[in-house]
PDB file of C-alpha atoms in Angstrom:
ATOM      1  CA  UNK A   1       0.074   0.069   0.034  1.00 48.00           C
ATOM      2  CA  UNK A   2       1.454   3.358  -0.939  1.00 47.00           C
ATOM      3  CA  UNK A   3       0.860   6.581   0.874  1.00 46.00           C
ATOM      4  CA  UNK A   4      -0.061   9.823  -0.633  1.00 49.00           C
ATOM      5  CA  UNK A   5       1.463  13.020   0.509  1.00 47.00           C
ATOM      6  CA  UNK A   6      -1.635  14.020   2.221  1.00 46.00           C
ATOM      7  CA  UNK A   7      -1.597  10.674   4.134  1.00 48.00           C
ATOM      8  CA  UNK A   8       1.942  11.274   5.043  1.00 45.00           C
ATOM      9  CA  UNK A   9       1.073  14.771   6.463  1.00 45.00           C
ATOM     10  CA  UNK A  10      -2.016  13.266   8.400  1.00 47.00           C
ATOM     11  CA  UNK A  11       0.405  10.676  10.120  1.00 45.00           C
ATOM     12  CA  UNK A  12       2.789  13.355  10.862  1.00 46.00           C
ATOM     13  CA  UNK A  13       0.286  15.624  12.502  1.00 47.00           C
ATOM     14  CA  UNK A  14      -1.643  12.811  14.285  1.00 48.00           C
ATOM     15  CA  UNK A  15       1.438  11.665  15.982  1.00 48.00           C
ATOM     16  CA  UNK A  16       1.352   8.190  14.299  1.00 47.00           C
ATOM     17  CA  UNK A  17       4.648   6.357  13.350  1.00 48.00           C
ATOM     18  CA  UNK A  18       5.043   4.959  10.059  1.00 48.00           C
ATOM     19  CA  UNK A  19       6.497   1.741  11.569  1.00 51.00           C
ATOM     20  CA  UNK A  20       3.228   0.339  12.940  1.00 53.00           C
ATOM     21  CA  UNK A  21       0.296   1.340  15.027  1.00 53.00           C
ATOM     22  CA  UNK A  22      -0.650   4.560  16.606  1.00 55.00           C
ATOM     23  CA  UNK A  23       1.759   6.101  19.111  1.00 55.00           C
ATOM     24  CA  UNK A  24       0.507   6.445  22.710  1.00 59.00           C
ATOM     25  CA  UNK A  25       0.609  10.003  23.678  1.00 58.00           C
ATOM     26  CA  UNK A  26       0.261  11.139  27.270  1.00 56.00           C
ATOM     27  CA  UNK A  27      -1.674  14.269  28.184  1.00 56.00           C
ATOM     28  CA  UNK A  28      -0.306  17.394  26.784  1.00 55.00           C
ATOM     29  CA  UNK A  29       1.010  19.897  29.328  1.00 54.00           C
ATOM     30  CA  UNK A  30      -0.059  23.401  28.622  1.00 54.00           C
ATOM     31  CA  UNK A  31       2.272  26.358  29.255  1.00 52.00           C
ATOM     32  CA  UNK A  32       1.055  26.802  32.891  1.00 51.00           C
ATOM     33  CA  UNK A  33       2.777  23.561  33.717  1.00 51.00           C
ATOM     34  CA  UNK A  34       6.137  24.827  32.362  1.00 53.00           C
ATOM     35  CA  UNK A  35       6.452  27.837  34.582  1.00 52.00           C
ATOM     36  CA  UNK A  36       9.333  26.562  36.609  1.00 56.00           C
ATOM     37  CA  UNK A  37       7.376  25.352  39.688  1.00 53.00           C
ATOM     38  CA  UNK A  38       5.754  28.770  40.282  1.00 59.00           C
ATOM     39  CA  UNK A  39       2.223  27.115  39.877  1.00 57.00           C
ATOM     40  CA  UNK A  40       0.600  26.520  43.148  1.00 60.00           C
ATOM     41  CA  UNK A  41      -0.953  23.161  42.151  1.00 68.00           C
ATOM     42  CA  UNK A  42       2.598  21.851  41.494  1.00 64.00           C
ATOM     43  CA  UNK A  43       4.317  23.402  44.287  1.00 64.00           C
ATOM     44  CA  UNK A  44       7.007  20.873  45.908  1.00 73.00           C
ATOM     45  CA  UNK A  45       8.295  23.092  48.547  1.00 74.00           C
ATOM     46  CA  UNK A  46       8.710  21.815  52.217  1.00 80.00           C
ATOM     47  CA  UNK A  47       6.193  22.874  54.697  1.00 78.00           C
ATOM     48  CA  UNK A  48       7.715  23.509  57.931  1.00 80.00           C
ATOM     49  CA  UNK A  49       5.441  23.884  61.069  1.00 81.00           C
ATOM     50  CA  UNK A  50       6.772  25.808  64.041  1.00 83.00           C
ATOM     51  CA  UNK A  51       6.168  24.230  67.341  1.00 81.00           C
ATOM     52  CA  UNK A  52       6.201  26.182  70.688  1.00 84.00           C
ATOM     53  CA  UNK A  53       9.110  25.115  72.793  1.00 86.00           C
ATOM     54  CA  UNK A  54       8.334  22.734  75.440  1.00 88.00           C
ATOM     55  CA  UNK A  55       9.203  23.924  78.721  1.00 89.00           C
ATOM     56  CA  UNK A  56      11.195  21.593  80.873  1.00 90.00           C
ATOM     57  CA  UNK A  57       9.247  20.633  84.082  1.00 89.00           C
ATOM     58  CA  UNK A  58      10.446  21.780  87.408  1.00 95.00           C
ATOM     59  CA  UNK A  59      12.391  19.055  89.379  1.00 98.00           C
ATOM     60  CA  UNK A  60      12.016  18.418  93.081  1.00 98.00           C
ATOM     61  CA  UNK A  61      14.566  16.719  95.444  1.00 98.00           C
ATOM     62  CA  UNK A  62      13.193  13.909  97.572  1.00 98.00           C
ATOM     63  CA  UNK A  63      14.786  14.017 100.920  1.00 98.00           C
ATOM     64  CA  UNK A  64      14.909  11.628 103.939  1.00 98.00           C
ATOM     65  CA  UNK A  65      15.118  13.110 107.479  1.00 98.00           C
ATOM     66  CA  UNK A  66      17.010  11.383 110.287  1.00 97.00           C
ATOM     67  CA  UNK A  67      15.411  10.440 113.350  1.00 96.00           C
ATOM     68  CA  UNK A  68      16.468   8.269 116.459  1.00 94.00           C
ATOM     69  CA  UNK A  69      13.842   5.828 116.180  1.00 97.00           C
ATOM     70  CA  UNK A  70      13.709   4.233 112.754  1.00 97.00           C
ATOM     71  CA  UNK A  71      15.895   1.107 112.317  1.00 97.00           C
ATOM     72  CA  UNK A  72      18.665   1.547 109.527  1.00 97.00           C
ATOM     73  CA  UNK A  73      17.604  -1.624 107.821  1.00 98.00           C
ATOM     74  CA  UNK A  74      14.119  -0.292 107.480  1.00 98.00           C
ATOM     75  CA  UNK A  75      15.554   2.796 105.711  1.00 98.00           C
ATOM     76  CA  UNK A  76      17.757   0.572 103.496  1.00 98.00           C
ATOM     77  CA  UNK A  77      14.562  -1.530 102.353  1.00 98.00           C
ATOM     78  CA  UNK A  78      12.460   1.743 101.787  1.00 98.00           C
ATOM     79  CA  UNK A  79      15.339   3.156  99.477  1.00 98.00           C
ATOM     80  CA  UNK A  80      15.551  -0.065  97.523  1.00 98.00           C
ATOM     81  CA  UNK A  81      11.754  -0.527  97.058  1.00 98.00           C
ATOM     82  CA  UNK A  82      10.536   3.072  96.608  1.00 98.00           C
ATOM     83  CA  UNK A  83      13.531   4.679  94.863  1.00 98.00           C
ATOM     84  CA  UNK A  84      14.716   1.361  93.209  1.00 98.00           C
ATOM     85  CA  UNK A  85      18.378   1.924  94.854  1.00 98.00           C
ATOM     86  CA  UNK A  86      20.905  -0.922  94.774  1.00 98.00           C
ATOM     87  CA  UNK A  87      21.838  -2.406  98.219  1.00 98.00           C
ATOM     88  CA  UNK A  88      25.236  -0.386  98.169  1.00 98.00           C
ATOM     89  CA  UNK A  89      23.436   2.878  97.077  1.00 98.00           C
ATOM     90  CA  UNK A  90      20.783   2.404  99.783  1.00 98.00           C
ATOM     91  CA  UNK A  91      23.398   1.962 102.465  1.00 98.00           C
ATOM     92  CA  UNK A  92      25.472   4.948 101.305  1.00 98.00           C
ATOM     93  CA  UNK A  93      22.413   7.183 101.328  1.00 98.00           C
ATOM     94  CA  UNK A  94      21.048   5.770 104.729  1.00 98.00           C
ATOM     95  CA  UNK A  95      24.514   6.391 106.344  1.00 98.00           C
ATOM     96  CA  UNK A  96      24.501   9.919 104.869  1.00 98.00           C
ATOM     97  CA  UNK A  97      21.017  10.537 106.420  1.00 97.00           C
ATOM     98  CA  UNK A  98      22.045   9.115 109.663  1.00 97.00           C
ATOM     99  CA  UNK A  99      25.489  11.203 109.965  1.00 97.00           C
ATOM    100  CA  UNK A 100      24.288  14.407 108.186  1.00 98.00           C
ATOM    101  CA  UNK A 101      20.523  14.515 109.335  1.00 97.00           C
ATOM    102  CA  UNK A 102      19.138  14.664 105.857  1.00 98.00           C
ATOM    103  CA  UNK A 103      19.897  12.845 102.505  1.00 98.00           C
ATOM    104  CA  UNK A 104      18.728  13.016  98.911  1.00 98.00           C
ATOM    105  CA  UNK A 105      17.009   9.933  97.532  1.00 98.00           C
ATOM    106  CA  UNK A 106      16.543  11.344  93.968  1.00 98.00           C
ATOM    107  CA  UNK A 107      15.435  14.223  91.807  1.00 98.00           C
ATOM    108  CA  UNK A 108      12.051  13.901  90.093  1.00 98.00           C
ATOM    109  CA  UNK A 109       9.193  16.029  88.281  1.00 97.00           C
ATOM    110  CA  UNK A 110       6.769  17.131  90.738  1.00 97.00           C
ATOM    111  CA  UNK A 111       4.172  14.421  90.338  1.00 97.00           C
ATOM    112  CA  UNK A 112       6.832  11.602  90.527  1.00 98.00           C
ATOM    113  CA  UNK A 113       8.383  13.275  93.621  1.00 98.00           C
ATOM    114  CA  UNK A 114       5.041  13.625  95.311  1.00 98.00           C
ATOM    115  CA  UNK A 115       4.137  10.069  94.713  1.00 98.00           C
ATOM    116  CA  UNK A 116       7.539   8.854  96.134  1.00 98.00           C
ATOM    117  CA  UNK A 117       7.256  10.947  99.281  1.00 98.00           C
ATOM    118  CA  UNK A 118       3.721   9.663  99.939  1.00 98.00           C
ATOM    119  CA  UNK A 119       4.894   5.951  99.457  1.00 98.00           C
ATOM    120  CA  UNK A 120       7.583   6.495 101.924  1.00 98.00           C
ATOM    121  CA  UNK A 121       5.339   7.994 104.509  1.00 98.00           C
ATOM    122  CA  UNK A 122       2.685   5.385 104.019  1.00 98.00           C
ATOM    123  CA  UNK A 123       5.185   2.633 104.430  1.00 98.00           C
ATOM    124  CA  UNK A 124       6.806   4.162 107.526  1.00 98.00           C
ATOM    125  CA  UNK A 125       3.267   4.837 109.188  1.00 98.00           C
ATOM    126  CA  UNK A 126       2.223   1.126 108.400  1.00 98.00           C
ATOM    127  CA  UNK A 127       5.349   0.054 109.992  1.00 98.00           C
ATOM    128  CA  UNK A 128       4.975   2.186 112.915  1.00 98.00           C
ATOM    129  CA  UNK A 129       8.199   4.209 112.129  1.00 98.00           C
ATOM    130  CA  UNK A 130       8.482   7.982 112.471  1.00 98.00           C
ATOM    131  CA  UNK A 131      10.496   8.240 109.215  1.00 98.00           C
ATOM    132  CA  UNK A 132      10.025  11.536 107.455  1.00 98.00           C
ATOM    133  CA  UNK A 133      10.499  12.368 103.969  1.00 98.00           C
ATOM    134  CA  UNK A 134      10.038  15.604 102.135  1.00 98.00           C
ATOM    135  CA  UNK A 135      10.502  17.233  98.796  1.00 98.00           C
ATOM    136  CA  UNK A 136      11.900  20.590  97.932  1.00 98.00           C
ATOM    137  CA  UNK A 137      12.210  22.515  94.589  1.00 97.00           C
ATOM    138  CA  UNK A 138      15.704  22.160  93.067  1.00 94.00           C
TER     139      UNK A 138
END
């Protein structure tokens, strides 16, 4: 089959190739798609969201106060149970409390410190010991 010059022009305009079936053409971009990324519907910039700075919580020292009646062994057990101290750390803190009159058990955010003070006081009261525990802002 021979093609005429008008057939050739028709094939060229329609995008058909002479070597076979029709060419598959994608959607044609109009000039608004070729503006270098200034078109808002094709914006690929990074969106940054500013967050307010999170303020660190105030910390509180939890302190044990010495008394002449609470057994040292009980204090060591409380330090291990409530404050998760090792045997050695609990002994060191207990001796410090015994010798200096006060000793720090740990530093915590307000709610944690308050809970630990309450646990110490409840445990001491249940065991009929006058052990005192307080917290103070660091």
